[in-house]
DNA sequence: CTGACGCCACTGGTCCGACCAGTTGACAAG
DNA sequence: CTTGTCAACTGGTCGGACCAGTGGCGTCAG
């Protein structure tokens, strides 16, 4: 089972190293990073690569760069955006921050009924058609969990798109991006959520039928299935990591 | 009334120009950007500056860069994150996208009661104390709208922090960042929301008193005040912009 | 004629070394 | 003690070189 070798650019490497150091708390807010020239020497890369990495850190809201002055670490809890969730769930050393993971699940659980309700109230014919297509594909893929997992994301994308709310769409993108990194590991765990094709069909029906309350209820039920399953995993991870076990 | 001169780096300029072109739809998804060397010549800057700008576009989820191949525009509605909201509300030409603005307001309105409820259920003594401090400051600043506006943001930051949900905190950061660009213009409009200090005091009381339902109700009332006020402004903007008026 | 191969002209990725432009703090003159 | 100056930092920009993938086009074997 071969897989493509990771081909990451130096700038990405620099970015991820520094990001993980900051997220792990090794670099505290207010601390000054070494000068670009120094970092370049320590990391054994060119200053351009360091600069690109630092620029990305700045855009991510992790550091503040100022010409003439030092580059300082910011308090990411106050300045970072949703796109950092993925890096916070899976820490630099590969361990999982279960508290953050629970936060993601909770946000998902809270947003699902809202999205379902708003979509029901505003969805037009094209959204209805798209929902029908996705559900049909899901029913055709019964038992194929990896495919169902992808289709489930598609399903939600259609629902979110149906709300006509760009802010919700962007938030969904960020949350969906958080899954990407851990999708494969959780395919089996999420079996009860993504395998319940009839629930998705029911939700689509409620949306098309203009039943916002029913749609919200079903949406909550769907995500709750996954939330419960993942919670048991998180508890297991908690106990393993507490005992000093390095998991993979 | 002097204010600091804008001192933006070339890379930022490149980033913003291309970003606005993409968000305005002039560069459609799938389209290939000119080569870095060509862009550098057209924009009359060094290739390094172009590269930094492109890297930032990539991180923002607007383009896909591939060594050897062309740099292609992505469908930002599917790949961008919340941090782009600010740029989408205020378009490149200075006009306001009222549809996006309404989306932001709606998301805020939906999240407020959730945040208030979760905070009430989990807040500890330090959160209670912080809430008390902010409310005290607000009461001491009655009538000073700009200060109240800042304090209102602080207030919500404390509430969000009290939920203990990192995902919510990051989402809040992104939303708060969206305001930054338009804060000053809306100070007067938001007078009814941020001037209602007693509402914030009541919310703080509900949180400290452990009344989640009451907290949620008050939270909704607070943000609804602002939402209604801004809605009237957005309608005015709509009619002005529809008539071809360039507003400042 | 067809299709596979291989070359080459692109693309972005990295490096170097130089200089410009702000910031900061030490230090000397007032 | 205050104030102005200056030097030694910091990041910002430059251009020019070369490395490393991609893809298309032409060539040549089948």
Coordinates of C-alpha atoms (C1' of nucleotides) in Angstrom, one line a residue:
Chain A
X1 CA 0.0 0.0 0.0
X2 CA 2.1 2.8 -1.3
X3 CA 1.1 6.4 -0.9
X4 CA 2.5 9.6 -2.4
X5 CA 5.5 11.0 -0.6
X6 CA 4.8 14.3 1.1
X7 CA 6.3 17.1 -1.0
X8 CA 6.0 20.1 1.2
X9 CA 7.7 23.4 0.4
X10 CA 10.3 24.8 2.8
X11 CA 8.1 27.8 3.5
X12 CA 5.3 25.4 4.5
X13 CA 7.7 23.5 6.8
X14 CA 8.8 26.8 8.4
X15 CA 5.2 27.8 8.8
X16 CA 4.1 24.6 10.4
X17 CA 7.0 24.3 12.8
X18 CA 6.6 27.8 14.1
X19 CA 2.8 27.4 14.2
X20 CA 3.0 24.2 16.3
X21 CA 5.5 25.8 18.6
X22 CA 3.1 28.7 19.2
X23 CA 0.0 26.5 19.5
X24 CA 1.8 24.3 22.0
X25 CA 2.5 27.3 24.1
X26 CA 6.3 27.0 23.8
X27 CA 6.3 30.5 22.3
X28 CA 4.2 32.6 24.6
X29 CA 2.2 35.7 23.5
X30 CA 4.3 38.8 23.5
X31 CA 7.6 36.8 23.0
X32 CA 9.8 38.0 20.2
X33 CA 10.8 35.6 17.5
X34 CA 14.4 35.5 16.4
X35 CA 15.3 37.8 13.5
X36 CA 14.6 36.5 10.0
X37 CA 18.3 36.2 9.3
X38 CA 18.8 34.2 12.5
X39 CA 15.8 31.9 11.8
X40 CA 17.1 31.3 8.3
X41 CA 20.5 30.2 9.8
X42 CA 18.9 28.0 12.5
X43 CA 16.5 26.3 10.1
X44 CA 19.2 26.1 7.4
X45 CA 17.0 27.6 4.7
X46 CA 17.1 30.8 2.8
X47 CA 15.7 34.0 4.3
X48 CA 13.0 34.0 1.6
X49 CA 11.6 30.7 2.8
X50 CA 11.6 32.1 6.4
X51 CA 9.9 35.3 5.2
X52 CA 7.1 33.3 3.4
X53 CA 6.5 31.2 6.5
X54 CA 6.4 34.3 8.8
X55 CA 4.0 36.1 6.4
X56 CA 1.7 33.1 6.6
X57 CA 1.9 33.1 10.4
X58 CA 1.0 36.8 10.3
X59 CA -2.1 36.2 8.1
X60 CA -3.2 33.4 10.3
X61 CA -3.2 35.8 13.2
X62 CA -0.4 34.1 15.1
X63 CA 2.3 36.8 15.0
X64 CA 2.6 40.5 14.4
X65 CA 5.4 41.6 12.0
X66 CA 6.6 45.2 12.1
X67 CA 9.4 46.7 10.0
X68 CA 12.3 47.8 12.2
X69 CA 10.9 46.1 15.2
X70 CA 10.8 42.5 16.3
X71 CA 8.2 39.9 15.2
X72 CA 6.1 39.1 18.2
X73 CA 3.9 36.2 19.0
X74 CA 0.2 37.1 19.4
X75 CA -2.4 35.5 21.7
X76 CA -3.9 33.1 19.2
X77 CA -7.0 32.6 21.3
X78 CA -7.9 36.2 20.6
X79 CA -6.5 36.7 17.1
X80 CA -6.6 33.4 15.2
X81 CA -9.4 32.4 12.9
X82 CA -11.4 29.2 12.4
X83 CA -8.8 27.9 9.8
X84 CA -6.5 27.0 12.7
X85 CA -8.9 24.5 14.2
X86 CA -7.4 21.6 12.2
X87 CA -3.9 22.3 13.6
X88 CA -5.3 22.7 17.1
X89 CA -7.2 19.4 17.1
X90 CA -4.2 17.4 15.9
X91 CA -1.2 18.9 17.7
X92 CA 2.3 19.0 16.3
X93 CA 3.4 15.8 18.0
X94 CA 0.4 13.9 16.6
X95 CA -1.6 13.8 19.8
X96 CA -5.2 14.9 19.8
X97 CA -6.5 17.8 21.9
X98 CA -9.8 16.3 23.0
X99 CA -11.0 19.6 24.5
X100 CA -10.7 21.3 21.1
X101 CA -12.3 18.3 19.3
X102 CA -15.3 18.5 21.7
X103 CA -15.6 22.2 20.9
X104 CA -15.7 21.5 17.2
X105 CA -18.4 18.8 17.7
X106 CA -20.4 21.1 19.9
X107 CA -20.3 23.9 17.3
X108 CA -21.3 21.5 14.6
X109 CA -24.2 20.2 16.8
X110 CA -25.4 23.8 17.5
X111 CA -25.2 24.9 13.9
X112 CA -26.8 21.9 12.2
X113 CA -30.4 22.7 13.2
X114 CA -30.0 26.4 12.4
X115 CA -28.6 25.6 9.0
X116 CA -31.4 23.1 8.3
X117 CA -34.1 25.5 9.4
X118 CA -32.8 28.4 7.3
X119 CA -32.3 26.2 4.3
X120 CA -35.8 25.0 4.5
X121 CA -37.2 28.5 4.7
X122 CA -35.2 29.7 1.7
X123 CA -34.2 26.8 -0.6
X124 CA -35.2 27.1 -4.2
X125 CA -35.8 24.4 -6.8
X126 CA -32.2 24.0 -7.7
X127 CA -31.3 23.3 -4.1
X128 CA -34.2 20.8 -3.9
X129 CA -32.9 19.1 -7.0
X130 CA -29.3 19.0 -5.7
X131 CA -30.4 17.5 -2.4
X132 CA -32.3 14.8 -4.3
X133 CA -29.2 14.0 -6.3
X134 CA -27.0 13.6 -3.3
X135 CA -29.5 11.5 -1.5
X136 CA -29.9 9.3 -4.5
X137 CA -26.1 8.8 -4.7
X138 CA -26.0 8.0 -1.0
X139 CA -28.7 5.4 -1.4
X140 CA -26.7 3.9 -4.3
X141 CA -23.6 3.8 -2.1
X142 CA -25.1 2.0 0.9
X143 CA -22.3 0.2 2.8
X144 CA -19.5 2.1 1.1
X145 CA -18.5 4.1 4.1
X146 CA -15.7 6.2 2.6
X147 CA -17.9 7.3 -0.3
X148 CA -20.8 7.9 2.1
X149 CA -18.6 10.1 4.2
X150 CA -17.7 12.2 1.2
X151 CA -21.3 12.4 0.1
X152 CA -22.4 13.4 3.6
X153 CA -20.1 16.4 3.4
X154 CA -21.6 17.2 -0.1
X155 CA -25.0 16.9 1.4
X156 CA -24.3 19.5 4.1
X157 CA -22.6 21.7 1.6
X158 CA -25.8 21.8 -0.4
X159 CA -27.9 22.5 2.7
X160 CA -25.6 25.3 3.7
X161 CA -25.6 26.7 0.2
X162 CA -29.3 26.6 0.3
X163 CA -29.4 29.1 3.3
X164 CA -28.1 31.7 0.9
X165 CA -25.9 32.9 3.8
X166 CA -22.3 33.5 2.7
X167 CA -21.1 33.8 6.3
X168 CA -22.5 30.4 7.1
X169 CA -20.9 28.9 3.9
X170 CA -17.5 30.2 4.9
X171 CA -17.8 28.9 8.4
X172 CA -18.8 25.6 7.0
X173 CA -15.8 25.5 4.8
X174 CA -13.5 26.1 7.7
X175 CA -15.2 23.3 9.7
X176 CA -15.2 21.0 6.8
X177 CA -11.5 21.7 6.3
X178 CA -10.9 20.6 9.9
X179 CA -12.3 17.2 9.1
X180 CA -10.0 16.7 6.1
X181 CA -7.0 15.9 8.2
X182 CA -8.8 13.3 10.4
X183 CA -11.4 12.0 8.0
X184 CA -9.8 8.6 7.4
X185 CA -9.2 7.9 11.0
X186 CA -12.9 8.5 11.8
X187 CA -14.6 6.7 9.0
X188 CA -15.4 3.7 11.1
X189 CA -16.3 5.7 14.1
X190 CA -18.8 7.8 12.1
X191 CA -20.5 4.7 10.7
X192 CA -23.7 5.3 12.7
X193 CA -23.9 8.9 11.4
X194 CA -23.0 8.6 7.8
X195 CA -24.6 5.2 7.4
X196 CA -28.0 6.4 8.3
X197 CA -29.0 7.2 4.8
X198 CA -32.6 7.2 5.6
X199 CA -32.1 10.1 8.0
X200 CA -30.5 12.2 5.3
X201 CA -33.4 11.3 3.0
X202 CA -35.8 12.4 5.7
X203 CA -34.0 15.7 6.1
X204 CA -34.0 16.3 2.4
X205 CA -37.7 15.6 2.4
X206 CA -38.4 18.0 5.2
X207 CA -36.4 20.7 3.5
X208 CA -38.2 20.2 0.2
X209 CA -41.5 19.9 2.0
X210 CA -41.0 23.2 3.8
X211 CA -41.0 21.9 7.3
X212 CA -38.3 23.9 9.1
X213 CA -38.9 22.6 12.6
X214 CA -38.9 19.0 11.4
X215 CA -35.7 19.7 9.4
X216 CA -34.0 21.1 12.4
X217 CA -35.0 18.2 14.6
X218 CA -33.6 15.6 12.1
X219 CA -30.5 17.6 11.6
X220 CA -29.8 17.6 15.3
X221 CA -30.4 13.9 15.4
X222 CA -28.0 13.2 12.5
X223 CA -25.0 15.1 14.0
X224 CA -25.8 13.8 17.5
X225 CA -25.3 10.2 16.3
X226 CA -21.7 11.1 15.3
X227 CA -21.1 13.3 18.3
X228 CA -21.9 10.4 20.7
X229 CA -19.7 8.0 18.7
X230 CA -16.8 10.3 18.7
X231 CA -17.2 11.1 22.3
X232 CA -16.5 7.5 23.3
X233 CA -13.4 7.6 21.2
X234 CA -12.3 10.9 22.7
X235 CA -12.7 9.4 26.2
X236 CA -10.5 6.5 25.2
X237 CA -7.9 8.9 23.7
X238 CA -8.1 10.9 26.9
X239 CA -7.2 7.9 29.1
X240 CA -4.5 6.7 26.7
X241 CA -2.8 10.1 26.4
X242 CA -3.1 10.6 30.2
X243 CA -1.2 7.5 30.7
X244 CA 1.7 8.9 28.6
X245 CA 1.0 6.7 25.6
X246 CA 2.1 8.1 22.3
X247 CA -0.6 7.0 19.9
X248 CA 0.9 6.5 16.5
Chain B
X1 CA -8.3 65.0 13.1
X2 CA -5.2 63.4 11.8
X3 CA -4.8 59.7 11.4
X4 CA -1.8 57.5 10.7
X5 CA -1.0 57.3 7.0
X6 CA -1.6 53.9 5.6
X7 CA 1.7 52.2 5.1
X8 CA 1.0 48.9 3.3
X9 CA 3.7 46.6 1.9
X10 CA 3.8 45.8 -1.7
X11 CA 2.9 42.2 -1.1
X12 CA -0.2 43.3 0.8
X13 CA -1.1 45.5 -2.2
X14 CA -0.6 42.6 -4.6
X15 CA -2.7 40.3 -2.3
X16 CA -5.6 42.8 -2.0
X17 CA -5.7 43.6 -5.7
X18 CA -5.9 40.0 -6.8
X19 CA -8.2 39.1 -3.9
X20 CA -10.7 41.8 -4.9
X21 CA -10.5 40.8 -8.6
X22 CA -11.4 37.2 -7.6
X23 CA -14.1 38.2 -5.1
X24 CA -15.6 40.5 -7.7
X25 CA -15.8 37.6 -10.1
X26 CA -13.5 39.2 -12.7
X27 CA -11.3 36.1 -12.3
X28 CA -13.5 33.1 -12.5
X29 CA -12.9 29.8 -10.8
X30 CA -10.6 27.6 -12.9
X31 CA -9.0 30.5 -14.7
X32 CA -5.2 30.6 -14.8
X33 CA -3.4 33.6 -13.3
X34 CA -0.5 35.0 -15.3
X35 CA 2.9 33.6 -14.4
X36 CA 4.7 35.1 -11.4
X37 CA 7.3 36.8 -13.7
X38 CA 4.6 38.3 -15.8
X39 CA 2.6 39.6 -12.8
X40 CA 5.8 41.1 -11.4
X41 CA 6.3 43.0 -14.7
X42 CA 2.7 44.1 -14.9
X43 CA 2.5 45.2 -11.3
X44 CA 6.0 46.8 -11.5
X45 CA 7.2 45.0 -8.4
X46 CA 9.8 42.4 -7.7
X47 CA 8.8 38.7 -8.1
X48 CA 9.3 38.2 -4.4
X49 CA 6.5 40.6 -3.7
X50 CA 4.2 38.8 -6.1
X51 CA 5.1 35.5 -4.6
X52 CA 4.2 36.7 -1.1
X53 CA 0.9 37.9 -2.4
X54 CA 0.2 34.7 -4.2
X55 CA 1.1 32.6 -1.1
X56 CA -1.3 34.6 1.0
X57 CA -4.0 34.1 -1.7
X58 CA -3.3 30.4 -1.5
X59 CA -3.6 30.3 2.3
X60 CA -6.9 32.2 2.1
X61 CA -8.2 29.5 -0.2
X62 CA -8.6 31.7 -3.2
X63 CA -6.0 30.1 -5.6
X64 CA -4.2 26.8 -6.0
X65 CA -0.5 27.0 -6.7
X66 CA 1.4 24.1 -8.2
X67 CA 5.0 23.9 -9.2
X68 CA 5.4 23.4 -12.9
X69 CA 1.7 24.1 -13.5
X70 CA -0.3 27.3 -13.6
X71 CA -1.7 29.1 -10.6
X72 CA -5.5 28.7 -10.8
X73 CA -8.4 30.5 -9.2
X74 CA -10.5 28.5 -6.9
X75 CA -14.2 28.8 -6.1
X76 CA -14.0 30.9 -3.0
X77 CA -17.5 30.0 -2.0
X78 CA -16.3 26.5 -1.4
X79 CA -12.8 26.9 -0.3
X80 CA -12.5 30.3 1.5
X81 CA -12.7 30.7 5.2
X82 CA -14.4 33.1 7.5
X83 CA -11.5 35.6 7.5
X84 CA -12.6 36.7 4.0
X85 CA -15.9 38.1 5.3
X86 CA -14.5 41.5 5.8
X87 CA -13.3 41.8 2.2
X88 CA -16.6 40.5 1.0
X89 CA -18.7 42.9 2.9
X90 CA -16.8 45.9 1.7
X91 CA -15.9 45.3 -1.9
X92 CA -12.8 46.4 -3.6
X93 CA -14.5 49.5 -5.0
X94 CA -15.8 50.6 -1.6
X95 CA -19.4 49.6 -2.1
X96 CA -21.1 47.3 0.4
X97 CA -22.4 43.9 -0.5
X98 CA -25.6 44.1 1.5
X99 CA -26.4 40.4 1.0
X100 CA -23.2 39.4 2.7
X101 CA -23.7 41.9 5.4
X102 CA -27.1 40.4 6.2
X103 CA -25.5 37.0 6.3
X104 CA -23.1 38.2 8.9
X105 CA -25.9 39.8 11.0
X106 CA -27.9 36.6 10.8
X107 CA -25.0 34.4 11.9
X108 CA -24.4 36.8 14.8
X109 CA -28.1 36.7 15.7
X110 CA -28.1 32.9 15.6
X111 CA -24.9 32.5 17.6
X112 CA -25.6 35.0 20.3
X113 CA -28.2 33.0 22.3
X114 CA -26.2 29.8 21.9
X115 CA -23.0 31.4 23.2
X116 CA -24.9 33.0 26.1
X117 CA -26.5 29.7 27.1
X118 CA -23.3 27.7 26.9
X119 CA -21.4 30.4 28.9
X120 CA -24.1 30.4 31.6
X121 CA -23.8 26.6 32.0
X122 CA -20.1 26.6 32.3
X123 CA -18.7 30.0 33.4
X124 CA -16.5 29.9 36.4
X125 CA -15.7 32.6 39.0
X126 CA -13.1 34.3 36.8
X127 CA -15.6 34.7 34.0
X128 CA -18.1 36.1 36.4
X129 CA -15.6 38.6 37.7
X130 CA -14.5 39.6 34.2
X131 CA -18.2 40.2 33.2
X132 CA -18.7 42.3 36.3
X133 CA -15.6 44.4 35.4
X134 CA -16.7 45.0 31.8
X135 CA -20.2 45.9 32.8
X136 CA -18.9 48.3 35.4
X137 CA -16.7 50.0 32.7
X138 CA -19.7 50.2 30.4
X139 CA -21.8 51.9 33.1
X140 CA -19.0 54.3 33.7
X141 CA -18.8 55.1 30.0
X142 CA -22.5 55.9 29.4
X143 CA -22.9 58.2 26.5
X144 CA -19.4 57.6 25.1
X145 CA -20.4 55.5 22.1
X146 CA -17.0 54.7 20.7
X147 CA -15.8 53.4 24.0
X148 CA -19.1 51.5 24.6
X149 CA -18.6 49.9 21.2
X150 CA -15.2 48.6 22.1
X151 CA -16.5 47.5 25.5
X152 CA -19.4 45.6 23.9
X153 CA -16.9 43.6 21.9
X154 CA -14.9 43.0 25.1
X155 CA -18.1 41.9 26.8
X156 CA -18.9 39.3 24.1
X157 CA -15.3 38.1 24.1
X158 CA -15.6 37.4 27.8
X159 CA -18.9 35.5 27.2
X160 CA -17.4 33.5 24.3
X161 CA -14.4 32.7 26.4
X162 CA -16.7 31.6 29.2
X163 CA -18.1 28.8 27.0
X164 CA -14.7 27.1 27.1
X165 CA -15.3 26.3 23.4
X166 CA -12.2 27.1 21.4
X167 CA -14.0 26.6 18.1
X168 CA -16.5 29.3 19.1
X169 CA -13.7 31.6 20.2
X170 CA -12.1 31.4 16.8
X171 CA -15.3 31.9 15.0
X172 CA -15.9 34.9 17.2
X173 CA -12.5 36.3 16.3
X174 CA -13.3 36.0 12.6
X175 CA -16.6 37.8 13.0
X176 CA -15.1 40.5 15.3
X177 CA -12.4 41.0 12.7
X178 CA -15.1 41.7 10.1
X179 CA -16.4 44.5 12.2
X180 CA -13.0 46.2 12.5
X181 CA -13.1 47.6 9.0
X182 CA -16.6 49.1 9.4
X183 CA -16.7 49.9 13.1
X184 CA -16.4 53.6 12.8
X185 CA -19.1 54.0 10.2
X186 CA -21.6 52.1 12.3
X187 CA -21.0 53.6 15.7
X188 CA -24.1 55.9 15.4
X189 CA -26.2 53.2 13.8
X190 CA -25.5 50.7 16.6
X191 CA -26.3 53.3 19.3
X192 CA -29.5 51.4 20.3
X193 CA -27.5 48.2 20.7
X194 CA -24.4 49.3 22.5
X195 CA -26.1 52.1 24.4
X196 CA -28.4 49.7 26.2
X197 CA -26.0 49.1 29.1
X198 CA -28.8 47.8 31.3
X199 CA -29.3 44.9 28.8
X200 CA -25.6 43.9 29.1
X201 CA -25.9 44.2 32.9
X202 CA -29.0 41.9 32.8
X203 CA -27.2 39.4 30.6
X204 CA -24.2 39.4 33.0
X205 CA -26.6 38.9 35.9
X206 CA -28.3 35.9 34.1
X207 CA -25.0 34.3 33.4
X208 CA -23.7 34.7 36.9
X209 CA -27.1 33.6 38.3
X210 CA -27.0 30.5 36.2
X211 CA -30.1 31.2 34.2
X212 CA -29.3 29.9 30.7
X213 CA -32.7 30.4 29.1
X214 CA -32.9 33.9 30.4
X215 CA -29.4 34.6 29.2
X216 CA -30.2 33.3 25.7
X217 CA -33.3 35.5 25.6
X218 CA -31.5 38.7 26.6
X219 CA -28.6 37.9 24.2
X220 CA -31.0 37.6 21.3
X221 CA -32.7 40.9 22.3
X222 CA -29.3 42.7 22.4
X223 CA -28.1 41.6 19.0
X224 CA -31.6 42.1 17.5
X225 CA -31.5 45.7 18.4
X226 CA -28.4 46.2 16.3
X227 CA -29.6 44.0 13.5
X228 CA -32.8 46.0 13.0
X229 CA -30.9 49.3 13.1
X230 CA -28.4 48.1 10.5
X231 CA -31.1 46.6 8.4
X232 CA -32.6 50.0 7.8
X233 CA -29.2 51.3 6.8
X234 CA -28.7 48.4 4.5
X235 CA -32.0 49.1 2.8
X236 CA -30.9 52.7 2.3
X237 CA -27.5 51.5 0.9
X238 CA -29.4 49.1 -1.4
X239 CA -31.5 51.9 -3.0
X240 CA -28.5 54.2 -3.3
X241 CA -26.2 51.6 -4.9
X242 CA -29.0 50.4 -7.2
X243 CA -29.4 54.0 -8.5
X244 CA -25.7 53.9 -9.5
X245 CA -24.6 56.1 -6.7
X246 CA -21.0 55.6 -5.5
X247 CA -21.1 56.1 -1.8
X248 CA -17.8 57.6 -0.6
Chain C
dC1 C1' -0.6 6.2 -40.0
dT2 C1' -0.4 5.7 -35.0
dG3 C1' 1.2 5.9 -30.6
dA4 C1' 4.9 6.0 -27.3
dC5 C1' 8.9 8.3 -26.1
dG6 C1' 11.8 12.1 -25.1
dC7 C1' 13.1 16.7 -25.3
dC8 C1' 12.4 21.5 -24.2
dA9 C1' 10.2 25.5 -23.0
dC10 C1' 7.4 26.7 -19.8
dT11 C1' 5.7 26.9 -14.7
dG12 C1' 6.8 27.7 -9.6
dG13 C1' 10.6 26.9 -5.7
dT14 C1' 15.0 28.2 -3.7
dC15 C1' 19.0 30.6 -3.1
dC16 C1' 22.3 34.6 -2.8
dG17 C1' 23.8 39.1 -1.9
dA18 C1' 22.9 43.7 -2.0
dC19 C1' 20.5 47.7 -0.6
dC20 C1' 16.3 50.5 1.2
dA21 C1' 13.5 51.8 5.2
dG22 C1' 11.8 51.8 9.7
dT23 C1' 12.8 51.2 15.0
dT24 C1' 15.3 51.4 19.0
dG25 C1' 18.4 52.6 22.4
dA26 C1' 22.8 54.4 23.7
dC27 C1' 25.2 58.6 24.1
dA28 C1' 26.8 63.1 23.8
dA29 C1' 25.5 68.0 23.6
dG30 C1' 22.5 71.4 25.4
Chain D
dC1 C1' 17.5 66.2 33.0
dT2 C1' 16.1 66.9 28.3
dT3 C1' 16.9 66.6 23.6
dG4 C1' 18.9 65.6 19.3
dT5 C1' 21.9 62.4 16.8
dC6 C1' 23.6 58.4 15.3
dA7 C1' 24.7 53.6 14.8
dA8 C1' 23.2 49.0 15.0
dC9 C1' 19.7 46.5 14.8
dT10 C1' 14.9 45.0 12.6
dG11 C1' 12.0 43.8 8.4
dG12 C1' 11.1 45.2 3.1
dT13 C1' 12.5 45.2 -1.7
dC14 C1' 15.3 44.1 -5.4
dG15 C1' 17.3 41.3 -9.5
dG16 C1' 19.4 37.7 -11.0
dA17 C1' 20.8 33.0 -10.9
dC18 C1' 19.7 28.2 -10.7
dC19 C1' 16.8 24.0 -9.3
dA20 C1' 12.6 21.2 -10.0
dG21 C1' 8.4 19.8 -11.6
dT22 C1' 4.7 19.9 -15.9
dG23 C1' 3.0 19.6 -20.2
dG24 C1' 3.0 20.0 -25.0
dC25 C1' 5.2 19.3 -29.2
dG26 C1' 8.0 16.9 -32.3
dT27 C1' 10.3 12.7 -33.5
dC28 C1' 10.8 8.1 -34.3
dA29 C1' 9.7 3.1 -33.8
dG30 C1' 6.0 0.1 -34.6

